[in-house]
Amino acid sequence: MLIRLILGTFLIVVLGPLAASADTALQVQKPWSRATPPGAMSGVVYMMIENKGNEADTLKSVSTPLSSSTMIHETIMKEGVMTMNHRMALPIPAGGSVQLEPGGLHLMLMGLSQPLKAGTTLPLTLTFEKSGPITLNVPILPPGKTP
């Protein structure tokens, strides 16, 4: 019995912080979206993803119950033409960050089941290769507003 108690205490004291550090290595900063007009079928989400860990991680997928499909997109201006390219994954470097912002990287919500209304939030789950899922509520701002 004493051995189990000592072993259990050891696991909590020594290995507990390691598990906690894996959970907190990625931090999502200032997520936001904009309200959509009635009948709009797409929306967008922006944020900064910061990796305070010593290992790179990769955003593999994004989901929300409010859209039929959610993708990682990048807006690119080439020869005066703006295009949006789908990205299968988004690397987050160790000790670095990735900014999702208008005119650059963003999360595209397609097939919205309802309009995004200002003053409400959007449930969103980001799934990372190493860190697993992070679920957050994204504030929806009025059209034309930024945080």
C-alpha positions as protocol buffer text, in pm:
chain_id: "A"
residue {
  index: 1
  type: MET
  ca { x: 0 y: 0 z: 0 }
}
residue {
  index: 2
  type: LEU
  ca { x: 281 y: 240 z: 91 }
}
residue {
  index: 3
  type: ILE
  ca { x: 457 y: 162 z: -239 }
}
residue {
  index: 4
  type: ARG
  ca { x: 142 y: 255 z: -436 }
}
residue {
  index: 5
  type: LEU
  ca { x: 115 y: 580 z: -244 }
}
residue {
  index: 6
  type: ILE
  ca { x: 480 y: 666 z: -308 }
}
residue {
  index: 7
  type: LEU
  ca { x: 453 y: 569 z: -677 }
}
residue {
  index: 8
  type: GLY
  ca { x: 132 y: 769 z: -721 }
}
residue {
  index: 9
  type: THR
  ca { x: 286 y: 1074 z: -557 }
}
residue {
  index: 10
  type: PHE
  ca { x: 595 y: 1040 z: -777 }
}
residue {
  index: 11
  type: LEU
  ca { x: 386 y: 1026 z: -1094 }
}
residue {
  index: 12
  type: ILE
  ca { x: 185 y: 1332 z: -997 }
}
residue {
  index: 13
  type: VAL
  ca { x: 483 y: 1541 z: -882 }
}
residue {
  index: 14
  type: VAL
  ca { x: 728 y: 1446 z: -1156 }
}
residue {
  index: 15
  type: LEU
  ca { x: 513 y: 1368 z: -1459 }
}
residue {
  index: 16
  type: GLY
  ca { x: 219 y: 1600 z: -1384 }
}
residue {
  index: 17
  type: PRO
  ca { x: 400 y: 1921 z: -1490 }
}
residue {
  index: 18
  type: LEU
  ca { x: 509 y: 1756 z: -1815 }
}
residue {
  index: 19
  type: ALA
  ca { x: 149 y: 1680 z: -1911 }
}
residue {
  index: 20
  type: ALA
  ca { x: 41 y: 2030 z: -1813 }
}
residue {
  index: 21
  type: SER
  ca { x: 317 y: 2192 z: -2020 }
}
residue {
  index: 22
  type: ALA
  ca { x: 206 y: 1997 z: -2330 }
}
residue {
  index: 23
  type: ASP
  ca { x: -148 y: 2128 z: -2284 }
}
residue {
  index: 24
  type: THR
  ca { x: -42 y: 2491 z: -2248 }
}
residue {
  index: 25
  type: ALA
  ca { x: 232 y: 2515 z: -2514 }
}
residue {
  index: 26
  type: LEU
  ca { x: -17 y: 2650 z: -2772 }
}
residue {
  index: 27
  type: GLN
  ca { x: -215 y: 2960 z: -2695 }
}
residue {
  index: 28
  type: VAL
  ca { x: -482 y: 3117 z: -2913 }
}
residue {
  index: 29
  type: GLN
  ca { x: -482 y: 3496 z: -2883 }
}
residue {
  index: 30
  type: LYS
  ca { x: -760 y: 3739 z: -2980 }
}
residue {
  index: 31
  type: PRO
  ca { x: -983 y: 3519 z: -3199 }
}
residue {
  index: 32
  type: TRP
  ca { x: -1255 y: 3710 z: -3382 }
}
residue {
  index: 33
  type: SER
  ca { x: -1501 y: 3693 z: -3668 }
}
residue {
  index: 34
  type: ARG
  ca { x: -1736 y: 3936 z: -3841 }
}
residue {
  index: 35
  type: ALA
  ca { x: -2113 y: 3929 z: -3863 }
}
residue {
  index: 36
  type: THR
  ca { x: -2254 y: 3807 z: -4193 }
}
residue {
  index: 37
  type: PRO
  ca { x: -2561 y: 3936 z: -4378 }
}
residue {
  index: 38
  type: PRO
  ca { x: -2874 y: 3717 z: -4395 }
}
residue {
  index: 39
  type: GLY
  ca { x: -2833 y: 3443 z: -4655 }
}
residue {
  index: 40
  type: ALA
  ca { x: -2452 y: 3455 z: -4657 }
}
residue {
  index: 41
  type: MET
  ca { x: -2305 y: 3110 z: -4698 }
}
residue {
  index: 42
  type: SER
  ca { x: -1952 y: 3186 z: -4578 }
}
residue {
  index: 43
  type: GLY
  ca { x: -1773 y: 3357 z: -4293 }
}
residue {
  index: 44
  type: VAL
  ca { x: -1419 y: 3404 z: -4171 }
}
residue {
  index: 45
  type: VAL
  ca { x: -1221 y: 3373 z: -3846 }
}
residue {
  index: 46
  type: TYR
  ca { x: -893 y: 3543 z: -3749 }
}
residue {
  index: 47
  type: MET
  ca { x: -657 y: 3497 z: -3453 }
}
residue {
  index: 48
  type: MET
  ca { x: -298 y: 3456 z: -3348 }
}
residue {
  index: 49
  type: ILE
  ca { x: -168 y: 3111 z: -3255 }
}
residue {
  index: 50
  type: GLU
  ca { x: 136 y: 3122 z: -3030 }
}
residue {
  index: 51
  type: ASN
  ca { x: 357 y: 2821 z: -2958 }
}
residue {
  index: 52
  type: LYS
  ca { x: 546 y: 2865 z: -2630 }
}
residue {
  index: 53
  type: GLY
  ca { x: 679 y: 2510 z: -2650 }
}
residue {
  index: 54
  type: ASN
  ca { x: 1009 y: 2369 z: -2770 }
}
residue {
  index: 55
  type: GLU
  ca { x: 850 y: 2162 z: -3048 }
}
residue {
  index: 56
  type: ALA
  ca { x: 675 y: 2278 z: -3363 }
}
residue {
  index: 57
  type: ASP
  ca { x: 311 y: 2177 z: -3399 }
}
residue {
  index: 58
  type: THR
  ca { x: 70 y: 2179 z: -3693 }
}
residue {
  index: 59
  type: LEU
  ca { x: -292 y: 2289 z: -3721 }
}
residue {
  index: 60
  type: LYS
  ca { x: -447 y: 1994 z: -3906 }
}
residue {
  index: 61
  type: SER
  ca { x: -819 y: 2074 z: -3904 }
}
residue {
  index: 62
  type: VAL
  ca { x: -1083 y: 2319 z: -3789 }
}
residue {
  index: 63
  type: SER
  ca { x: -1450 y: 2258 z: -3719 }
}
residue {
  index: 64
  type: THR
  ca { x: -1762 y: 2434 z: -3599 }
}
residue {
  index: 65
  type: PRO
  ca { x: -2122 y: 2313 z: -3579 }
}
residue {
  index: 66
  type: LEU
  ca { x: -2227 y: 2632 z: -3763 }
}
residue {
  index: 67
  type: SER
  ca { x: -2070 y: 2542 z: -4101 }
}
residue {
  index: 68
  type: SER
  ca { x: -2061 y: 2235 z: -4321 }
}
residue {
  index: 69
  type: SER
  ca { x: -1692 y: 2288 z: -4399 }
}
residue {
  index: 70
  type: THR
  ca { x: -1411 y: 2489 z: -4240 }
}
residue {
  index: 71
  type: MET
  ca { x: -1076 y: 2533 z: -4414 }
}
residue {
  index: 72
  type: ILE
  ca { x: -742 y: 2704 z: -4366 }
}
residue {
  index: 73
  type: HIS
  ca { x: -701 y: 2962 z: -4645 }
}
residue {
  index: 74
  type: GLU
  ca { x: -433 y: 3204 z: -4750 }
}
residue {
  index: 75
  type: THR
  ca { x: -504 y: 3518 z: -4952 }
}
residue {
  index: 76
  type: ILE
  ca { x: -231 y: 3583 z: -5209 }
}
residue {
  index: 77
  type: MET
  ca { x: -191 y: 3883 z: -5441 }
}
residue {
  index: 78
  type: LYS
  ca { x: -15 y: 3787 z: -5764 }
}
residue {
  index: 79
  type: GLU
  ca { x: 15 y: 4013 z: -6067 }
}
residue {
  index: 80
  type: GLY
  ca { x: -270 y: 4230 z: -5942 }
}
residue {
  index: 81
  type: VAL
  ca { x: -506 y: 3935 z: -5889 }
}
residue {
  index: 82
  type: MET
  ca { x: -611 y: 3828 z: -5540 }
}
residue {
  index: 83
  type: THR
  ca { x: -669 y: 3457 z: -5489 }
}
residue {
  index: 84
  type: MET
  ca { x: -748 y: 3237 z: -5191 }
}
residue {
  index: 85
  type: ASN
  ca { x: -554 y: 2915 z: -5167 }
}
residue {
  index: 86
  type: HIS
  ca { x: -660 y: 2622 z: -4950 }
}
residue {
  index: 87
  type: ARG
  ca { x: -390 y: 2494 z: -4713 }
}
residue {
  index: 88
  type: MET
  ca { x: -408 y: 2137 z: -4587 }
}
residue {
  index: 89
  type: ALA
  ca { x: -221 y: 2226 z: -4267 }
}
residue {
  index: 90
  type: LEU
  ca { x: -66 y: 2523 z: -4091 }
}
residue {
  index: 91
  type: PRO
  ca { x: 273 y: 2479 z: -3918 }
}
residue {
  index: 92
  type: ILE
  ca { x: 318 y: 2663 z: -3587 }
}
residue {
  index: 93
  type: PRO
  ca { x: 693 y: 2697 z: -3518 }
}
residue {
  index: 94
  type: ALA
  ca { x: 841 y: 2620 z: -3175 }
}
residue {
  index: 95
  type: GLY
  ca { x: 878 y: 2943 z: -2980 }
}
residue {
  index: 96
  type: GLY
  ca { x: 696 y: 3133 z: -3255 }
}
residue {
  index: 97
  type: SER
  ca { x: 353 y: 3241 z: -3366 }
}
residue {
  index: 98
  type: VAL
  ca { x: 131 y: 3256 z: -3674 }
}
residue {
  index: 99
  type: GLN
  ca { x: -105 y: 3548 z: -3734 }
}
residue {
  index: 100
  type: LEU
  ca { x: -436 y: 3487 z: -3911 }
}
residue {
  index: 101
  type: GLU
  ca { x: -555 y: 3827 z: -4035 }
}
residue {
  index: 102
  type: PRO
  ca { x: -748 y: 3998 z: -4314 }
}
residue {
  index: 103
  type: GLY
  ca { x: -553 y: 3983 z: -4640 }
}
residue {
  index: 104
  type: GLY
  ca { x: -347 y: 3682 z: -4529 }
}
residue {
  index: 105
  type: LEU
  ca { x: -402 y: 3353 z: -4353 }
}
residue {
  index: 106
  type: HIS
  ca { x: -755 y: 3294 z: -4222 }
}
residue {
  index: 107
  type: LEU
  ca { x: -1009 y: 3024 z: -4142 }
}
residue {
  index: 108
  type: MET
  ca { x: -1289 y: 3005 z: -4397 }
}
residue {
  index: 109
  type: LEU
  ca { x: -1632 y: 2888 z: -4279 }
}
residue {
  index: 110
  type: MET
  ca { x: -1834 y: 2753 z: -4571 }
}
residue {
  index: 111
  type: GLY
  ca { x: -2193 y: 2637 z: -4580 }
}
residue {
  index: 112
  type: LEU
  ca { x: -2307 y: 2840 z: -4280 }
}
residue {
  index: 113
  type: SER
  ca { x: -2620 y: 2700 z: -4118 }
}
residue {
  index: 114
  type: GLN
  ca { x: -2716 y: 3047 z: -3989 }
}
residue {
  index: 115
  type: PRO
  ca { x: -2588 y: 3404 z: -4013 }
}
residue {
  index: 116
  type: LEU
  ca { x: -2308 y: 3504 z: -3777 }
}
residue {
  index: 117
  type: LYS
  ca { x: -2462 y: 3773 z: -3553 }
}
residue {
  index: 118
  type: ALA
  ca { x: -2266 y: 4056 z: -3392 }
}
residue {
  index: 119
  type: GLY
  ca { x: -2246 y: 4028 z: -3014 }
}
residue {
  index: 120
  type: THR
  ca { x: -2263 y: 3647 z: -3012 }
}
residue {
  index: 121
  type: THR
  ca { x: -1988 y: 3386 z: -3021 }
}
residue {
  index: 122
  type: LEU
  ca { x: -1897 y: 3107 z: -3258 }
}
residue {
  index: 123
  type: PRO
  ca { x: -1787 y: 2769 z: -3114 }
}
residue {
  index: 124
  type: LEU
  ca { x: -1469 y: 2658 z: -3292 }
}
residue {
  index: 125
  type: THR
  ca { x: -1237 y: 2359 z: -3247 }
}
residue {
  index: 126
  type: LEU
  ca { x: -879 y: 2371 z: -3372 }
}
residue {
  index: 127
  type: THR
  ca { x: -713 y: 2029 z: -3396 }
}
residue {
  index: 128
  type: PHE
  ca { x: -335 y: 2016 z: -3379 }
}
residue {
  index: 129
  type: GLU
  ca { x: -110 y: 1726 z: -3473 }
}
residue {
  index: 130
  type: LYS
  ca { x: 65 y: 1708 z: -3133 }
}
residue {
  index: 131
  type: SER
  ca { x: -145 y: 1917 z: -2895 }
}
residue {
  index: 132
  type: GLY
  ca { x: -481 y: 1775 z: -3002 }
}
residue {
  index: 133
  type: PRO
  ca { x: -804 y: 1976 z: -2997 }
}
residue {
  index: 134
  type: ILE
  ca { x: -844 y: 2328 z: -2856 }
}
residue {
  index: 135
  type: THR
  ca { x: -1203 y: 2450 z: -2838 }
}
residue {
  index: 136
  type: LEU
  ca { x: -1285 y: 2819 z: -2804 }
}
residue {
  index: 137
  type: ASN
  ca { x: -1570 y: 3065 z: -2842 }
}
residue {
  index: 138
  type: VAL
  ca { x: -1492 y: 3325 z: -3106 }
}
residue {
  index: 139
  type: PRO
  ca { x: -1650 y: 3672 z: -3057 }
}
residue {
  index: 140
  type: ILE
  ca { x: -1843 y: 3796 z: -3360 }
}
residue {
  index: 141
  type: LEU
  ca { x: -1794 y: 4166 z: -3431 }
}
residue {
  index: 142
  type: PRO
  ca { x: -2017 y: 4400 z: -3634 }
}
residue {
  index: 143
  type: PRO
  ca { x: -1941 y: 4425 z: -4009 }
}
residue {
  index: 144
  type: GLY
  ca { x: -1632 y: 4636 z: -4078 }
}
residue {
  index: 145
  type: LYS
  ca { x: -1509 y: 4628 z: -3717 }
}
residue {
  index: 146
  type: THR
  ca { x: -1179 y: 4487 z: -3595 }
}
residue {
  index: 147
  type: PRO
  ca { x: -1067 y: 4418 z: -3238 }
}
